[in-house]
Amino acid sequence: MQRSETHGLDLATSAGQPVTEDLSAAPLALRGLTVSYGGEPVIFSVDMTLIPGTMTAIIGPNGAGKSTLLKAALGVIKPLAGRVTAWGAPLEAARHRIAYVPQRASIDWDFPTTVMDVVLMGLWRELGLLRRTRKTHRDAALACLARVGMDGFADRQIGQLSGGQQQRVFLARALAQKADLYMLDEPFAGVDAATESAIISVLHALRDEGRTVLSVHHDLATVPRYFDRVFLINRRRVAEGPTDTNFTEKALTATYGGRLPDTRLPEPRLPDERRPDERRPQGRPA
């Protein structure tokens, strides 16, 4: 039997199965989660436990069920079996503590709305049904935009922005929620290097504030620098835990069906003003 206690979580295991658990400290816990589309299972009996104050990357090949896992954890997709808890309670009881940044490809960017309106959506609990905004609401939204470097675009139409700018705005909307758990679906897909640097800086700051981050991620070359923990999946959970002990050649080979992706790609030449920890190795396209 192996046993470890982390941030109040009892992770005792025997033959890979939980023996005793206290999940009241876990921002998110999945147990036996199975999801199907049209009667065809997509992910099978998946367990996951997030540790508070950490950043976890969901990693796996295309079709592995990464986005499906995220949506099921959010309650967007109803699982065929299993359960989802947040801080030891049913998901509905803690939904207000969770913020979500979807894939850019899933959003209708032609919808006529301003950047300010998008960020104000993150204040829905304060605004209520009447949606009446006050100066305090706008100031809060501007502060979130400033945090992602977009405060000068508040009155711009969202459809007029670049892909990287749009992604920053949706992160600002998530920040406006003042959540304890941030879940993101490929936040770096199709964005420029400056935007990626800005986003990861914000996410690291959230972690340092004690918030928890869970993100679907494709660029294997940046995983060790960006994330504390990894969750490897290929329809089933392959590995979960600290990056330095679970992001290994053996685990990656098992995750990607026996063909190890190239994680040792060359570092591109970037402007000198970028800090070394912001430099992104050239990986495969998202």
PDB file of C-alpha atoms in Angstrom, residues 31-258:
ATOM      1  CA  ARG A  31     -14.813   8.762  -9.628  1.00  0.00           C
ATOM      2  CA  GLY A  32     -15.597   6.073 -12.188  1.00  0.00           C
ATOM      3  CA  LEU A  33     -16.591   8.649 -14.807  1.00  0.00           C
ATOM      4  CA  THR A  34     -17.805   7.089 -18.059  1.00  0.00           C
ATOM      5  CA  VAL A  35     -19.170   9.212 -20.903  1.00  0.00           C
ATOM      6  CA  SER A  36     -20.701   8.073 -24.185  1.00  0.00           C
ATOM      7  CA  TYR A  37     -21.858   9.725 -27.396  1.00  0.00           C
ATOM      8  CA  GLY A  38     -24.660   7.975 -29.264  1.00  0.00           C
ATOM      9  CA  GLY A  39     -24.244   4.890 -27.122  1.00  0.00           C
ATOM     10  CA  GLU A  40     -20.514   4.684 -27.874  1.00  0.00           C
ATOM     11  CA  PRO A  41     -18.298   5.148 -24.781  1.00  0.00           C
ATOM     12  CA  VAL A  42     -15.735   7.925 -25.163  1.00  0.00           C
ATOM     13  CA  ILE A  43     -14.041   7.802 -21.764  1.00  0.00           C
ATOM     14  CA  PHE A  44     -14.106   4.815 -19.426  1.00  0.00           C
ATOM     15  CA  SER A  45     -14.235   4.735 -15.614  1.00  0.00           C
ATOM     16  CA  VAL A  46     -11.952   7.737 -15.108  1.00  0.00           C
ATOM     17  CA  ASP A  47     -10.786   8.842 -11.667  1.00  0.00           C
ATOM     18  CA  MET A  48      -9.195  12.245 -11.075  1.00  0.00           C
ATOM     19  CA  THR A  49      -8.360  14.257  -7.968  1.00  0.00           C
ATOM     20  CA  LEU A  50      -7.225  17.877  -8.190  1.00  0.00           C
ATOM     21  CA  ILE A  51      -4.923  19.261  -5.518  1.00  0.00           C
ATOM     22  CA  PRO A  52      -5.747  22.829  -4.402  1.00  0.00           C
ATOM     23  CA  GLY A  53      -3.310  25.534  -5.428  1.00  0.00           C
ATOM     24  CA  THR A  54      -1.842  23.598  -8.357  1.00  0.00           C
ATOM     25  CA  MET A  55      -1.921  23.660 -12.162  1.00  0.00           C
ATOM     26  CA  THR A  56      -2.814  20.392 -13.895  1.00  0.00           C
ATOM     27  CA  ALA A  57      -2.535  19.677 -17.624  1.00  0.00           C
ATOM     28  CA  ILE A  58      -4.879  17.184 -19.298  1.00  0.00           C
ATOM     29  CA  ILE A  59      -2.724  15.499 -21.943  1.00  0.00           C
ATOM     30  CA  GLY A  60      -3.511  12.916 -24.591  1.00  0.00           C
ATOM     31  CA  PRO A  61      -3.785  12.297 -28.344  1.00  0.00           C
ATOM     32  CA  ASN A  62      -6.630  13.547 -30.513  1.00  0.00           C
ATOM     33  CA  GLY A  63      -9.800  11.636 -29.712  1.00  0.00           C
ATOM     34  CA  ALA A  64      -8.552  10.647 -26.256  1.00  0.00           C
ATOM     35  CA  GLY A  65     -11.500  12.334 -24.544  1.00  0.00           C
ATOM     36  CA  LYS A  66      -9.748  15.400 -23.104  1.00  0.00           C
ATOM     37  CA  SER A  67     -12.442  17.969 -23.897  1.00  0.00           C
ATOM     38  CA  THR A  68     -15.163  15.432 -23.132  1.00  0.00           C
ATOM     39  CA  LEU A  69     -13.637  14.893 -19.703  1.00  0.00           C
ATOM     40  CA  LEU A  70     -13.610  18.632 -19.053  1.00  0.00           C
ATOM     41  CA  LYS A  71     -17.233  19.094 -20.141  1.00  0.00           C
ATOM     42  CA  ALA A  72     -18.398  16.142 -18.064  1.00  0.00           C
ATOM     43  CA  ALA A  73     -16.557  17.552 -15.067  1.00  0.00           C
ATOM     44  CA  LEU A  74     -18.401  20.839 -15.617  1.00  0.00           C
ATOM     45  CA  GLY A  75     -21.761  19.124 -15.887  1.00  0.00           C
ATOM     46  CA  VAL A  76     -22.199  20.198 -19.526  1.00  0.00           C
ATOM     47  CA  ILE A  77     -22.320  16.523 -20.547  1.00  0.00           C
ATOM     48  CA  LYS A  78     -24.210  14.006 -18.443  1.00  0.00           C
ATOM     49  CA  PRO A  79     -22.024  10.979 -17.697  1.00  0.00           C
ATOM     50  CA  LEU A  80     -23.210   7.450 -18.326  1.00  0.00           C
ATOM     51  CA  ALA A  81     -21.759   6.420 -14.964  1.00  0.00           C
ATOM     52  CA  GLY A  82     -19.654   7.816 -12.148  1.00  0.00           C
ATOM     53  CA  ARG A  83     -19.790  10.925 -10.025  1.00  0.00           C
ATOM     54  CA  VAL A  84     -18.318  14.416  -9.893  1.00  0.00           C
ATOM     55  CA  THR A  85     -17.728  16.337  -6.680  1.00  0.00           C
ATOM     56  CA  ALA A  86     -16.273  19.769  -5.958  1.00  0.00           C
ATOM     57  CA  TRP A  87     -14.801  20.316  -2.506  1.00  0.00           C
ATOM     58  CA  GLY A  88     -16.522  17.112  -1.442  1.00  0.00           C
ATOM     59  CA  ALA A  89     -19.997  18.343  -2.422  1.00  0.00           C
ATOM     60  CA  PRO A  90     -22.204  17.752  -5.472  1.00  0.00           C
ATOM     61  CA  LEU A  91     -21.121  19.873  -8.426  1.00  0.00           C
ATOM     62  CA  GLU A  92     -24.240  22.076  -8.363  1.00  0.00           C
ATOM     63  CA  ALA A  93     -23.480  23.250  -4.834  1.00  0.00           C
ATOM     64  CA  ALA A  94     -20.071  24.599  -5.869  1.00  0.00           C
ATOM     65  CA  ARG A  95     -20.701  25.767  -9.433  1.00  0.00           C
ATOM     66  CA  HIS A  96     -20.303  29.430  -8.441  1.00  0.00           C
ATOM     67  CA  ARG A  97     -16.702  28.666  -7.437  1.00  0.00           C
ATOM     68  CA  ILE A  98     -15.774  27.354 -10.904  1.00  0.00           C
ATOM     69  CA  ALA A  99     -14.883  29.384 -14.011  1.00  0.00           C
ATOM     70  CA  TYR A 100     -14.606  27.946 -17.517  1.00  0.00           C
ATOM     71  CA  VAL A 101     -12.776  29.169 -20.617  1.00  0.00           C
ATOM     72  CA  PRO A 102     -14.010  27.226 -23.685  1.00  0.00           C
ATOM     73  CA  GLN A 103     -12.197  26.508 -26.929  1.00  0.00           C
ATOM     74  CA  ARG A 104     -12.138  29.485 -29.266  1.00  0.00           C
ATOM     75  CA  ALA A 105     -13.502  27.302 -32.071  1.00  0.00           C
ATOM     76  CA  SER A 106     -16.718  26.719 -30.121  1.00  0.00           C
ATOM     77  CA  ILE A 107     -17.636  30.420 -29.900  1.00  0.00           C
ATOM     78  CA  ASP A 108     -19.604  32.510 -32.412  1.00  0.00           C
ATOM     79  CA  TRP A 109     -17.287  35.486 -32.760  1.00  0.00           C
ATOM     80  CA  ASP A 110     -19.687  37.265 -35.131  1.00  0.00           C
ATOM     81  CA  PHE A 111     -22.202  37.844 -32.344  1.00  0.00           C
ATOM     82  CA  PRO A 112     -22.498  41.646 -31.930  1.00  0.00           C
ATOM     83  CA  THR A 113     -21.167  42.364 -28.451  1.00  0.00           C
ATOM     84  CA  THR A 114     -18.403  44.477 -26.986  1.00  0.00           C
ATOM     85  CA  VAL A 115     -15.384  43.364 -25.015  1.00  0.00           C
ATOM     86  CA  MET A 116     -16.827  45.038 -21.911  1.00  0.00           C
ATOM     87  CA  ASP A 117     -20.116  43.154 -22.285  1.00  0.00           C
ATOM     88  CA  VAL A 118     -18.266  39.836 -22.528  1.00  0.00           C
ATOM     89  CA  VAL A 119     -16.312  40.459 -19.329  1.00  0.00           C
ATOM     90  CA  LEU A 120     -19.422  41.695 -17.490  1.00  0.00           C
ATOM     91  CA  MET A 121     -20.930  38.257 -18.134  1.00  0.00           C
ATOM     92  CA  GLY A 122     -18.472  37.007 -15.543  1.00  0.00           C
ATOM     93  CA  LEU A 123     -20.271  39.138 -12.952  1.00  0.00           C
ATOM     94  CA  TRP A 124     -23.624  37.440 -13.486  1.00  0.00           C
ATOM     95  CA  ARG A 125     -24.010  36.531  -9.820  1.00  0.00           C
ATOM     96  CA  GLU A 126     -23.634  40.175  -8.786  1.00  0.00           C
ATOM     97  CA  LEU A 127     -25.714  41.631 -11.609  1.00  0.00           C
ATOM     98  CA  GLY A 128     -28.725  39.365 -11.144  1.00  0.00           C
ATOM     99  CA  LEU A 129     -31.538  38.849 -13.617  1.00  0.00           C
ATOM    100  CA  LEU A 130     -32.053  42.544 -14.397  1.00  0.00           C
ATOM    101  CA  ARG A 131     -28.500  42.870 -15.708  1.00  0.00           C
ATOM    102  CA  ARG A 132     -28.161  46.456 -14.470  1.00  0.00           C
ATOM    103  CA  THR A 133     -24.532  47.491 -14.435  1.00  0.00           C
ATOM    104  CA  ARG A 134     -23.022  50.143 -12.221  1.00  0.00           C
ATOM    105  CA  LYS A 135     -19.682  51.919 -12.245  1.00  0.00           C
ATOM    106  CA  THR A 136     -18.343  49.428  -9.709  1.00  0.00           C
ATOM    107  CA  HIS A 137     -19.146  46.587 -12.116  1.00  0.00           C
ATOM    108  CA  ARG A 138     -17.428  48.328 -15.019  1.00  0.00           C
ATOM    109  CA  ASP A 139     -14.413  49.134 -12.863  1.00  0.00           C
ATOM    110  CA  ALA A 140     -14.153  45.480 -11.841  1.00  0.00           C
ATOM    111  CA  ALA A 141     -14.383  44.398 -15.479  1.00  0.00           C
ATOM    112  CA  LEU A 142     -11.711  46.918 -16.499  1.00  0.00           C
ATOM    113  CA  ALA A 143      -9.416  45.604 -13.768  1.00  0.00           C
ATOM    114  CA  CYS A 144      -9.773  42.084 -15.182  1.00  0.00           C
ATOM    115  CA  LEU A 145      -9.071  43.363 -18.695  1.00  0.00           C
ATOM    116  CA  ALA A 146      -5.989  45.181 -17.418  1.00  0.00           C
ATOM    117  CA  ARG A 147      -4.739  41.963 -15.885  1.00  0.00           C
ATOM    118  CA  VAL A 148      -4.670  40.349 -19.348  1.00  0.00           C
ATOM    119  CA  GLY A 149      -3.437  43.500 -21.117  1.00  0.00           C
ATOM    120  CA  MET A 150      -6.751  44.332 -22.813  1.00  0.00           C
ATOM    121  CA  ASP A 151      -8.057  47.348 -20.863  1.00  0.00           C
ATOM    122  CA  GLY A 152      -7.684  49.585 -23.918  1.00  0.00           C
ATOM    123  CA  PHE A 153     -10.183  47.482 -25.903  1.00  0.00           C
ATOM    124  CA  ALA A 154     -13.260  47.666 -23.651  1.00  0.00           C
ATOM    125  CA  ASP A 155     -15.535  49.262 -26.259  1.00  0.00           C
ATOM    126  CA  ARG A 156     -14.281  47.235 -29.219  1.00  0.00           C
ATOM    127  CA  GLN A 157     -16.526  44.609 -30.827  1.00  0.00           C
ATOM    128  CA  ILE A 158     -15.319  41.139 -29.868  1.00  0.00           C
ATOM    129  CA  GLY A 159     -15.436  40.031 -33.515  1.00  0.00           C
ATOM    130  CA  GLN A 160     -12.934  42.732 -34.489  1.00  0.00           C
ATOM    131  CA  LEU A 161     -10.171  41.305 -32.329  1.00  0.00           C
ATOM    132  CA  SER A 162      -7.434  38.866 -33.238  1.00  0.00           C
ATOM    133  CA  GLY A 163      -7.619  35.291 -31.997  1.00  0.00           C
ATOM    134  CA  GLY A 164      -5.117  35.953 -29.233  1.00  0.00           C
ATOM    135  CA  GLN A 165      -6.972  39.062 -28.099  1.00  0.00           C
ATOM    136  CA  GLN A 166     -10.263  37.180 -28.017  1.00  0.00           C
ATOM    137  CA  GLN A 167      -8.701  34.496 -25.849  1.00  0.00           C
ATOM    138  CA  ARG A 168      -7.439  37.122 -23.427  1.00  0.00           C
ATOM    139  CA  VAL A 169     -10.935  38.622 -23.179  1.00  0.00           C
ATOM    140  CA  PHE A 170     -12.494  35.286 -22.293  1.00  0.00           C
ATOM    141  CA  LEU A 171      -9.828  34.754 -19.658  1.00  0.00           C
ATOM    142  CA  ALA A 172     -10.732  38.202 -18.283  1.00  0.00           C
ATOM    143  CA  ARG A 173     -14.375  37.092 -18.125  1.00  0.00           C
ATOM    144  CA  ALA A 174     -13.295  34.070 -16.084  1.00  0.00           C
ATOM    145  CA  LEU A 175     -11.249  36.314 -13.783  1.00  0.00           C
ATOM    146  CA  ALA A 176     -14.340  38.454 -13.171  1.00  0.00           C
ATOM    147  CA  GLN A 177     -16.009  35.437 -11.590  1.00  0.00           C
ATOM    148  CA  LYS A 178     -13.411  35.400  -8.785  1.00  0.00           C
ATOM    149  CA  ALA A 179     -13.479  31.616  -8.903  1.00  0.00           C
ATOM    150  CA  ASP A 180     -11.453  29.125  -6.910  1.00  0.00           C
ATOM    151  CA  LEU A 181     -11.146  26.620  -9.776  1.00  0.00           C
ATOM    152  CA  TYR A 182     -10.362  27.636 -13.358  1.00  0.00           C
ATOM    153  CA  MET A 183     -10.968  25.107 -16.130  1.00  0.00           C
ATOM    154  CA  LEU A 184      -9.665  25.869 -19.621  1.00  0.00           C
ATOM    155  CA  ASP A 185      -9.984  23.994 -22.907  1.00  0.00           C
ATOM    156  CA  GLU A 186      -6.841  24.527 -25.000  1.00  0.00           C
ATOM    157  CA  PRO A 187      -6.264  28.161 -24.004  1.00  0.00           C
ATOM    158  CA  PHE A 188      -3.065  28.409 -26.082  1.00  0.00           C
ATOM    159  CA  ALA A 189      -4.473  27.000 -29.330  1.00  0.00           C
ATOM    160  CA  GLY A 190      -3.927  29.368 -32.243  1.00  0.00           C
ATOM    161  CA  VAL A 191      -2.595  32.289 -30.197  1.00  0.00           C
ATOM    162  CA  ASP A 192       0.589  34.295 -30.684  1.00  0.00           C
ATOM    163  CA  ALA A 193       3.626  33.979 -28.412  1.00  0.00           C
ATOM    164  CA  ALA A 194       2.897  37.251 -26.592  1.00  0.00           C
ATOM    165  CA  THR A 195      -0.634  36.113 -25.757  1.00  0.00           C
ATOM    166  CA  GLU A 196       0.588  32.726 -24.583  1.00  0.00           C
ATOM    167  CA  SER A 197       3.088  34.443 -22.305  1.00  0.00           C
ATOM    168  CA  ALA A 198       0.377  36.750 -20.930  1.00  0.00           C
ATOM    169  CA  ILE A 199      -2.044  33.881 -20.307  1.00  0.00           C
ATOM    170  CA  ILE A 200       0.451  31.621 -18.554  1.00  0.00           C
ATOM    171  CA  SER A 201       1.589  34.522 -16.363  1.00  0.00           C
ATOM    172  CA  VAL A 202      -2.002  35.090 -15.229  1.00  0.00           C
ATOM    173  CA  LEU A 203      -2.559  31.378 -14.618  1.00  0.00           C
ATOM    174  CA  HIS A 204       0.639  31.098 -12.584  1.00  0.00           C
ATOM    175  CA  ALA A 205      -0.440  34.130 -10.555  1.00  0.00           C
ATOM    176  CA  LEU A 206      -3.800  32.478  -9.854  1.00  0.00           C
ATOM    177  CA  ARG A 207      -1.997  29.362  -8.665  1.00  0.00           C
ATOM    178  CA  ASP A 208       0.267  31.434  -6.438  1.00  0.00           C
ATOM    179  CA  GLU A 209      -2.874  33.006  -4.937  1.00  0.00           C
ATOM    180  CA  GLY A 210      -4.051  29.522  -3.979  1.00  0.00           C
ATOM    181  CA  ARG A 211      -6.452  28.985  -6.880  1.00  0.00           C
ATOM    182  CA  THR A 212      -6.539  25.723  -8.836  1.00  0.00           C
ATOM    183  CA  VAL A 213      -6.132  25.464 -12.617  1.00  0.00           C
ATOM    184  CA  LEU A 214      -7.075  22.541 -14.882  1.00  0.00           C
ATOM    185  CA  SER A 215      -6.320  22.887 -18.581  1.00  0.00           C
ATOM    186  CA  VAL A 216      -6.429  20.753 -21.705  1.00  0.00           C
ATOM    187  CA  HIS A 217      -2.974  21.168 -23.245  1.00  0.00           C
ATOM    188  CA  HIS A 218      -1.314  19.992 -26.475  1.00  0.00           C
ATOM    189  CA  ASP A 219       2.203  21.425 -26.523  1.00  0.00           C
ATOM    190  CA  LEU A 220       4.220  18.751 -24.734  1.00  0.00           C
ATOM    191  CA  ALA A 221       7.401  20.817 -24.863  1.00  0.00           C
ATOM    192  CA  THR A 222       5.995  23.418 -22.447  1.00  0.00           C
ATOM    193  CA  VAL A 223       4.395  21.031 -19.950  1.00  0.00           C
ATOM    194  CA  PRO A 224       7.319  20.843 -17.465  1.00  0.00           C
ATOM    195  CA  ARG A 225       7.575  24.655 -17.274  1.00  0.00           C
ATOM    196  CA  TYR A 226       3.877  25.435 -17.229  1.00  0.00           C
ATOM    197  CA  PHE A 227       2.283  22.752 -15.042  1.00  0.00           C
ATOM    198  CA  ASP A 228       2.849  21.293 -11.572  1.00  0.00           C
ATOM    199  CA  ARG A 229       0.825  18.170 -12.293  1.00  0.00           C
ATOM    200  CA  VAL A 230      -0.320  16.149 -15.294  1.00  0.00           C
ATOM    201  CA  PHE A 231      -3.295  13.951 -16.076  1.00  0.00           C
ATOM    202  CA  LEU A 232      -2.554  11.617 -19.001  1.00  0.00           C
ATOM    203  CA  ILE A 233      -5.574  10.112 -20.734  1.00  0.00           C
ATOM    204  CA  ASN A 234      -6.372   7.958 -23.724  1.00  0.00           C
ATOM    205  CA  ARG A 235     -10.026   7.134 -23.092  1.00  0.00           C
ATOM    206  CA  ARG A 236      -8.863   5.768 -19.743  1.00  0.00           C
ATOM    207  CA  ARG A 237      -6.606   7.385 -17.194  1.00  0.00           C
ATOM    208  CA  VAL A 238      -2.979   6.487 -17.879  1.00  0.00           C
ATOM    209  CA  ALA A 239      -1.227   8.509 -15.176  1.00  0.00           C
ATOM    210  CA  GLU A 240      -1.892  11.328 -12.739  1.00  0.00           C
ATOM    211  CA  GLY A 241       0.390  13.205 -10.389  1.00  0.00           C
ATOM    212  CA  PRO A 242       3.357  15.593 -10.171  1.00  0.00           C
ATOM    213  CA  THR A 243       4.868  16.477 -13.532  1.00  0.00           C
ATOM    214  CA  ASP A 244       8.411  15.507 -12.594  1.00  0.00           C
ATOM    215  CA  THR A 245       7.414  11.908 -11.804  1.00  0.00           C
ATOM    216  CA  ASN A 246       4.521  11.315 -14.225  1.00  0.00           C
ATOM    217  CA  PHE A 247       5.516  13.181 -17.388  1.00  0.00           C
ATOM    218  CA  THR A 248       7.865  10.376 -18.398  1.00  0.00           C
ATOM    219  CA  GLU A 249       8.779   8.550 -21.590  1.00  0.00           C
ATOM    220  CA  LYS A 250       7.030   5.416 -20.346  1.00  0.00           C
ATOM    221  CA  ALA A 251       3.800   7.249 -19.482  1.00  0.00           C
ATOM    222  CA  LEU A 252       3.781   9.242 -22.721  1.00  0.00           C
ATOM    223  CA  THR A 253       4.390   6.117 -24.792  1.00  0.00           C
ATOM    224  CA  ALA A 254       1.458   4.408 -23.094  1.00  0.00           C
ATOM    225  CA  THR A 255      -0.726   7.492 -23.575  1.00  0.00           C
ATOM    226  CA  TYR A 256       0.032   7.907 -27.261  1.00  0.00           C
ATOM    227  CA  GLY A 257      -0.399   4.260 -28.191  1.00  0.00           C
ATOM    228  CA  GLY A 258       3.243   3.225 -28.336  1.00  0.00           C
TER     229      GLY A 258
END
